[in-house]
CSV table of C-alpha atoms and ligand atoms in Angstrom, one decimal:
chain,number,residue,atom,x,y,z
Q,1,MET,CA,69.7,27.3,-3.0
Q,2,GLU,CA,70.0,27.5,0.7
Q,3,PHE,CA,72.1,24.5,0.5
Q,4,GLU,CA,74.7,25.4,-1.7
Q,5,GLU,CA,75.3,28.2,0.5
Q,6,GLU,CA,75.5,25.6,3.8
Q,7,GLU,CA,77.7,23.3,1.8
Q,8,GLU,CA,79.7,26.0,1.3
Q,9,GLU,CA,80.1,27.4,4.5
Q,10,LEU,CA,80.6,24.0,5.6
Q,11,ILE,CA,83.7,23.1,3.5
Q,12,GLU,CA,85.1,26.2,3.5
Q,13,SER,CA,85.9,25.3,7.7
Q,14,LYS,CA,89.6,24.1,8.2
Q,15,PRO,CA,89.7,20.8,9.7
Q,16,LYS,CA,90.4,21.2,13.6
Q,17,TYR,CA,89.1,17.9,15.5
Q,18,SER,CA,91.0,14.5,15.4
Q,19,GLU,CA,89.1,11.5,15.1
Q,20,ALA,CA,89.1,11.0,18.7
Q,21,GLU,CA,87.1,14.4,19.5
Q,22,LYS,CA,85.1,13.9,16.4
Q,23,TYR,CA,83.6,11.1,18.1
Q,24,ARG,CA,83.5,12.8,21.7
Q,25,ILE,CA,81.6,16.2,20.4
Q,26,PHE,CA,79.3,13.8,18.0
Q,27,ASP,CA,78.5,12.3,21.4
Q,28,LYS,CA,78.1,14.8,23.8
Q,29,GLU,CA,76.8,17.3,21.5
Q,30,PHE,CA,74.4,16.3,18.7
Q,31,MET,CA,73.4,12.7,20.1
Q,32,PRO,CA,71.2,14.2,22.9
Q,33,HIS,CA,69.4,15.8,20.7
Q,34,VAL,CA,68.0,12.7,19.1
Q,35,ASP,CA,64.4,13.1,20.3
Q,36,SER,CA,64.0,16.4,19.6
Q,37,MET,CA,65.6,16.1,16.0
Q,38,TYR,CA,63.8,13.5,15.3
Q,39,ASN,CA,60.4,14.7,17.0
Q,40,PHE,CA,60.8,18.1,14.3
Q,41,ALA,CA,61.6,15.7,11.4
Q,42,PHE,CA,58.3,13.6,12.3
Q,43,ARG,CA,56.0,16.8,12.0
Q,44,LEU,CA,57.7,18.2,9.0
Q,45,THR,CA,57.3,14.9,6.9
Q,46,ASN,CA,54.2,13.4,8.7
Q,47,ASP,CA,55.5,9.9,8.0
Q,48,GLU,CA,57.8,7.6,10.2
Q,49,ASP,CA,60.4,6.1,7.0
Q,50,ASP,CA,60.8,10.3,5.9
Q,51,ALA,CA,61.5,11.4,9.5
Q,52,ASN,CA,63.7,8.0,9.9
Q,53,ASP,CA,65.6,8.9,6.7
Q,54,LEU,CA,65.6,12.5,7.3
Q,55,MET,CA,67.0,12.5,10.7
Q,56,GLN,CA,69.9,9.7,9.6
Q,57,ASP,CA,70.7,12.1,6.8
Q,58,THR,CA,71.2,14.9,9.1
Q,59,PHE,CA,73.5,13.2,11.4
Q,60,MET,CA,75.5,11.9,8.7
Q,61,LYS,CA,75.9,15.7,7.5
Q,62,ALA,CA,76.2,17.2,10.7
Q,63,PHE,CA,79.4,14.0,11.4
Q,64,ARG,CA,81.2,15.0,8.1
Q,65,PHE,CA,80.5,18.2,8.3
Q,66,ILE,CA,81.7,18.6,12.4
Q,67,ASN,CA,84.7,21.0,11.9
Q,68,SER,CA,82.4,23.4,10.7
Q,69,PHE,CA,80.8,23.3,14.0
Q,70,GLN,CA,82.4,25.3,16.9
Q,71,GLU,CA,82.8,23.3,20.4
Q,72,GLY,CA,80.0,24.8,23.0
Q,73,THR,CA,77.9,27.1,20.6
Q,74,ASN,CA,74.6,26.2,20.1
Q,75,SER,CA,74.4,22.5,18.9
Q,76,LYS,CA,70.9,22.0,18.8
Q,77,ALA,CA,70.3,25.1,16.6
Q,78,TRP,CA,72.8,24.4,14.6
Q,79,LEU,CA,71.4,20.5,14.0
Q,80,PHE,CA,68.0,22.0,13.4
Q,81,ARG,CA,69.3,23.7,10.4
Q,82,ILE,CA,70.7,21.2,8.6
Q,83,LEU,CA,67.5,19.0,9.2
Q,84,LYS,CA,65.6,22.1,7.8
Q,85,ASN,CA,67.8,22.9,4.7
Q,86,SER,CA,68.0,18.6,4.1
Q,87,PHE,CA,64.2,19.1,4.5
Q,88,ILE,CA,63.7,21.4,1.9
Q,89,ASN,CA,65.9,20.0,-0.1
Q,90,ASP,CA,65.4,16.4,-0.5
Q,91,TYR,CA,62.2,15.4,0.9
Q,92,ARG,CA,60.1,18.5,0.3
Q,93,LYS,CA,59.6,17.4,-3.4
Q,94,LYS,CA,58.8,13.6,-2.8
Q,95,SER,CA,56.7,14.2,0.2
Q,96,LYS,CA,53.4,12.9,0.2
Q,97,GLU,CA,51.8,16.2,1.2
Q,98,PRO,CA,48.9,17.7,-1.2
Q,99,SER,CA,49.7,21.5,-2.0
Q,100,LYS,CA,53.0,22.8,-2.5
Q,101,VAL,CA,52.6,26.1,-1.7
Q,102,ASP,CA,55.3,29.2,-2.2
Q,103,TYR,CA,56.3,31.1,0.7
Q,104,GLN,CA,55.4,34.1,-1.1
Q,105,GLU,CA,52.7,33.5,-2.2
Q,106,VAL,CA,51.1,32.3,0.8
Q,107,GLU,CA,52.3,35.5,2.7
Q,108,THR,CA,50.3,37.5,0.1
Q,109,VAL,CA,47.4,36.1,0.3
Q,110,TYR,CA,47.3,36.0,4.3
Q,111,ASN,CA,48.4,39.7,4.3
Q,112,SER,CA,45.7,40.8,2.4
Q,113,THR,CA,42.9,38.7,4.3
Q,114,GLU,CA,44.4,39.7,7.4
Q,115,ASP,CA,41.4,41.3,8.9
Q,116,ALA,CA,38.7,39.1,7.9
Q,117,GLU,CA,41.2,36.9,9.5
Q,118,TYR,CA,40.9,38.4,12.8
Q,119,GLU,CA,37.5,38.8,12.5
Q,120,SER,CA,36.9,35.5,12.2
Q,121,THR,CA,38.8,34.1,14.8
Q,122,THR,CA,37.6,36.4,17.7
Q,123,ASP,CA,34.9,33.8,18.7
Q,124,LEU,CA,37.8,30.9,19.7
Q,125,ARG,CA,37.2,30.8,23.5
Q,126,ILE,CA,40.2,30.0,25.8
Q,127,GLU,CA,37.9,27.2,27.5
Q,128,ALA,CA,37.0,25.2,24.3
Q,129,VAL,CA,41.2,25.5,23.3
Q,130,GLN,CA,41.7,24.3,27.1
Q,131,ASP,CA,39.5,21.5,26.9
Q,132,MET,CA,40.8,20.2,24.0
Q,133,ILE,CA,43.2,17.2,23.8
Q,134,GLY,CA,46.5,16.8,22.3
Q,135,ASP,CA,45.6,14.7,19.3
Q,136,GLU,CA,43.1,17.6,18.0
Q,137,VAL,CA,45.7,20.3,18.6
Q,138,ALA,CA,48.2,18.2,16.6
Q,139,MET,CA,45.6,17.6,14.1
Q,140,ALA,CA,45.3,21.3,13.6
Q,141,LEU,CA,49.0,22.1,13.9
Q,142,ASN,CA,49.5,19.6,10.9
Q,143,GLY,CA,46.9,20.8,8.6
Q,144,LEU,CA,48.9,24.3,8.3
Q,145,PRO,CA,51.3,24.5,5.1
Q,146,VAL,CA,55.1,23.0,6.2
Q,147,ASP,CA,56.1,26.9,6.6
Q,148,PHE,CA,53.7,27.9,8.9
Q,149,ARG,CA,53.9,24.4,10.8
Q,150,THR,CA,57.8,25.2,11.1
Q,151,VAL,CA,58.0,27.9,12.9
Q,152,ILE,CA,55.6,26.9,15.5
Q,153,ILE,CA,56.9,23.7,15.9
Q,154,LEU,CA,60.1,25.5,16.4
Q,155,CYS,CA,58.7,28.4,19.0
Q,156,ASP,CA,56.0,26.7,20.5
Q,157,ILE,CA,57.2,23.2,20.8
Q,158,GLU,CA,61.0,23.6,21.0
Q,159,GLY,CA,61.2,26.5,23.1
Q,160,PHE,CA,63.6,28.5,20.3
Q,161,THR,CA,64.3,32.1,20.6
Q,162,TYR,CA,63.3,34.3,17.6
Q,163,GLU,CA,67.3,34.9,17.0
Q,164,GLU,CA,67.8,31.1,16.7
Q,165,MET,CA,64.5,30.9,14.4
Q,166,ALA,CA,66.2,33.8,12.3
Q,167,LYS,CA,69.5,31.3,11.8
Q,168,ILE,CA,67.6,27.9,11.4
Q,169,LEU,CA,66.0,29.4,8.8
Q,170,ASP,CA,68.0,31.9,7.5
Q,171,ILE,CA,65.1,34.2,7.6
Q,172,PRO,CA,65.3,38.1,9.0
Q,173,ILE,CA,63.7,37.8,12.5
Q,174,GLY,CA,61.1,40.5,11.1
Q,175,THR,CA,60.1,37.6,9.0
Q,176,VAL,CA,60.1,35.4,11.8
Q,177,ARG,CA,57.5,37.7,14.0
Q,178,SER,CA,55.2,38.0,10.9
Q,179,ARG,CA,55.2,34.5,9.7
Q,180,LEU,CA,54.3,33.1,13.5
Q,181,HIS,CA,52.0,35.7,13.5
Q,182,ARG,CA,50.1,34.1,10.0
Q,183,ALA,CA,50.7,30.7,11.4
Q,184,ARG,CA,49.0,31.1,14.4
Q,185,ASN,CA,46.3,32.9,12.9
Q,186,LEU,CA,45.8,30.3,10.4
Q,187,LEU,CA,45.9,27.9,13.4
Q,188,LYS,CA,43.3,29.3,15.5
Q,189,GLU,CA,41.4,29.0,12.4
Q,190,LYS,CA,41.7,25.5,12.7
Q,191,LEU,CA,40.9,25.0,16.2
Q,192,ARG,CA,38.1,27.3,16.0
Q,193,SER,CA,36.5,24.7,13.3
Q,194,TYR,CA,37.6,21.4,16.1
Q,195,ALA,CA,35.9,23.9,18.6
Q,196,LYS,CA,32.9,24.2,16.1
Q,197,SER,CA,32.6,20.4,16.1
Q,198,MET,CA,33.4,19.7,19.5
Q,199,GLY,CA,30.3,22.3,20.3
Q,200,TYR,CA,28.1,20.3,18.3
Q,201,LYS,CA,28.9,16.6,19.6
Q,202,GLU,CA,28.4,18.0,22.8
Q,203,LEU,CA,24.3,19.2,21.6
Q,204,ARG,CA,23.9,16.0,20.4
R,1,MET,CA,48.5,47.8,22.5
R,2,ALA,CA,50.8,49.9,20.6
R,3,GLN,CA,47.8,52.9,19.8
R,4,CYS,CA,46.2,52.2,23.3
R,5,SER,CA,47.4,54.0,26.6
R,6,GLY,CA,46.6,56.4,28.9
R,7,ASN,CA,42.8,55.7,28.8
R,8,GLU,CA,41.2,55.0,32.6
R,9,LEU,CA,38.8,52.9,31.1
R,10,MET,CA,39.3,49.8,29.2
R,11,LYS,CA,39.2,49.8,25.3
R,12,GLU,CA,36.6,47.7,23.5
R,13,GLU,CA,38.5,48.1,20.1
R,14,CYS,CA,42.3,48.0,19.3
R,15,GLU,CA,43.2,50.6,16.6
R,16,ASN,CA,46.4,48.5,16.2
R,17,HIS,CA,45.7,45.2,16.8
R,18,GLU,CA,48.3,43.3,14.3
R,19,LYS,CA,51.2,45.0,15.6
R,20,CYS,CA,49.7,44.6,19.1
R,21,MET,CA,49.7,40.7,18.9
R,22,LYS,CA,52.7,40.7,17.1
R,23,MET,CA,54.5,42.1,20.7
R,24,ILE,CA,52.1,39.9,22.5
R,25,GLN,CA,53.2,36.8,21.3
R,26,ALA,CA,57.2,38.1,21.4
R,27,VAL,CA,56.6,38.6,25.1
R,28,LEU,CA,54.9,35.5,25.2
R,29,ASP,CA,57.5,33.6,23.3
R,30,GLY,CA,60.4,35.6,25.5
R,31,SER,CA,62.0,36.8,22.4
R,32,ALA,CA,60.4,40.8,23.3
R,33,THR,CA,63.0,43.6,23.6
R,34,PRO,CA,63.0,45.3,26.4
R,35,ASP,CA,61.1,48.6,24.8
R,36,GLU,CA,58.4,46.1,24.4
R,37,ILE,CA,58.2,44.1,27.4
R,38,GLU,CA,58.3,47.9,29.4
R,39,HIS,CA,55.3,49.1,27.0
R,40,PHE,CA,53.7,45.5,27.6
R,41,LYS,CA,53.4,45.9,31.4
R,42,ASN,CA,52.0,49.8,30.7
R,43,ASN,CA,49.4,49.0,28.5
R,44,ILE,CA,48.3,45.3,28.6
R,45,GLU,CA,45.0,46.3,31.4
R,46,VAL,CA,44.0,49.2,28.8
R,47,CYS,CA,43.0,47.2,25.5
R,48,LYS,CA,40.1,44.8,25.9
R,49,PRO,CA,41.2,42.9,22.7
R,50,CYS,CA,44.6,42.8,23.4
R,51,VAL,CA,44.3,41.3,26.7
R,52,ASP,CA,41.8,38.6,25.3
R,53,GLY,CA,44.6,38.2,22.6
R,54,TYR,CA,46.9,37.5,25.2
R,55,GLU,CA,45.2,34.8,27.5
R,56,LEU,CA,43.9,33.2,24.1
R,57,GLU,CA,47.5,33.2,22.8
R,58,LYS,CA,49.0,31.7,26.2
R,59,SER,CA,46.4,29.0,26.2
R,60,ILE,CA,47.3,27.4,22.8
R,61,LYS,CA,50.6,28.4,23.4
R,62,GLU,CA,50.5,26.2,26.4
R,63,SER,CA,48.3,23.4,24.7
R,64,LEU,CA,51.3,23.1,22.0
R,65,LYS,CA,53.8,23.1,24.8
R,66,THR,CA,52.1,20.5,27.1
R,67,LYS,CA,49.4,18.5,25.2
R,68,VAL,CA,51.1,17.6,21.6
R,69,SER,CA,53.1,14.6,22.3
R,70,LYS,CA,56.5,14.5,21.6
R,71,VAL,CA,57.5,11.5,19.3
R,72,CYS,CA,60.6,9.6,20.5
R,73,CYS,CA,63.6,8.8,18.6
R,74,PRO,CA,63.4,4.6,17.7
R,75,GLN,CA,66.2,2.8,19.2
R,76,LYS,CA,66.4,1.1,15.8
R,77,THR,CA,67.1,4.8,13.8
R,78,ILE,CA,69.4,5.3,16.9
R,79,GLU,CA,71.2,1.6,16.8
R,80,GLN,CA,71.6,2.1,12.3
R,81,LEU,CA,72.9,5.8,12.8
R,82,LYS,CA,75.8,4.6,15.2
R,83,VAL,CA,76.8,2.0,12.8
R,84,LYS,CA,77.1,4.5,10.0
R,85,ILE,CA,78.8,6.8,11.6
R,86,GLY,CA,81.1,3.6,13.0
R,87,ILE,CA,81.7,2.8,9.6
R,88,GLY,CA,82.7,6.0,8.6
R,89,LEU,CA,85.1,5.8,11.1
R,90,LEU,CA,86.6,2.6,9.7
R,91,LEU,CA,86.7,3.9,6.1
R,92,ILE,CA,88.4,6.9,7.6
R,93,LEU,CA,91.0,4.7,9.2
R,94,GLY,CA,91.6,2.4,6.4
R,95,LEU,CA,92.5,5.0,4.0
R,96,VAL,CA,94.9,6.3,6.8
R,97,ILE,CA,96.4,2.8,6.9
R,98,LYS,CA,96.3,2.7,3.3
R,99,ILE,CA,98.2,5.9,2.4
R,100,LYS,CA,101.1,4.9,5.7
R,101,VAL,CA,101.3,1.6,3.8
R,102,ILE,CA,102.2,3.5,0.3
R,103,GLN,CA,104.2,6.0,1.5
R,104,GLU,CA,106.3,3.2,3.4
R,105,ILE,CA,106.5,1.3,0.1
R,106,PHE,CA,107.6,4.0,-2.0
R,107,ILE,CA,109.7,6.3,0.5
T,1,ZN,ZN1,45.7,47.1,21.9
């Protein structure tokens, strides 16, 4: 659904760039984000080939609909939005990820367990987080359902503001805030179990 | 923190911790409103669960930012992409030439 909206929005725009300008904009505004885009695609799909395809599809789409991009505006957010929509529409269905849980469903579940969740995350110690290596943090992140993983990637790894995230994800800022909050509680849960296993190793 | 203000002693319990944590996260994320930043500055030291929460969130955020390795786009992918975009240009040019040829023939 989101995709159709996007296509409409993209198609409606009037051509304004010459062929030479298109190439210049593509090179100057889009290509510098190629690593961030690939990283995002890889963290979403957890698969190199899928990340490869997803990234190329996104750039092809960006080029095809370049007239709907206003030069000088936030090209990174614009590209991330296209990538996210392509992922939802083209990759999510065939993705190798096992559990496909609906946003609403997940958010309802975590709403009802908010208190219990908080109690159980209090014993995660800062020292344990600081001692963790990147792979452990990355594994905890990868273990999150994709919608929660996405907000953490956008916010903490890519450094987007809530306003930018709202645009990329097509959700209100309030939803960005609560989804992030829930994502972080889930992440703390994961980190806590890693911390526990680390402690176990140390005792042995 | 929304609920914790004015006490000289640090509070051991936070009545509204979820709301506080959302605000603390917004501050750490650089997306808090001026009101929230003001409230944060005035109240962060009053509430122990919020101080702890702040420190933990900060450390997790830093770990995500600095420890999780960023995967770079393979050079092969960039080259494939450039070829695809290049082909796109050729097709457009081809089409333009065709149209011009057709126009020249018929006009
Ligand atoms: Zn508080």
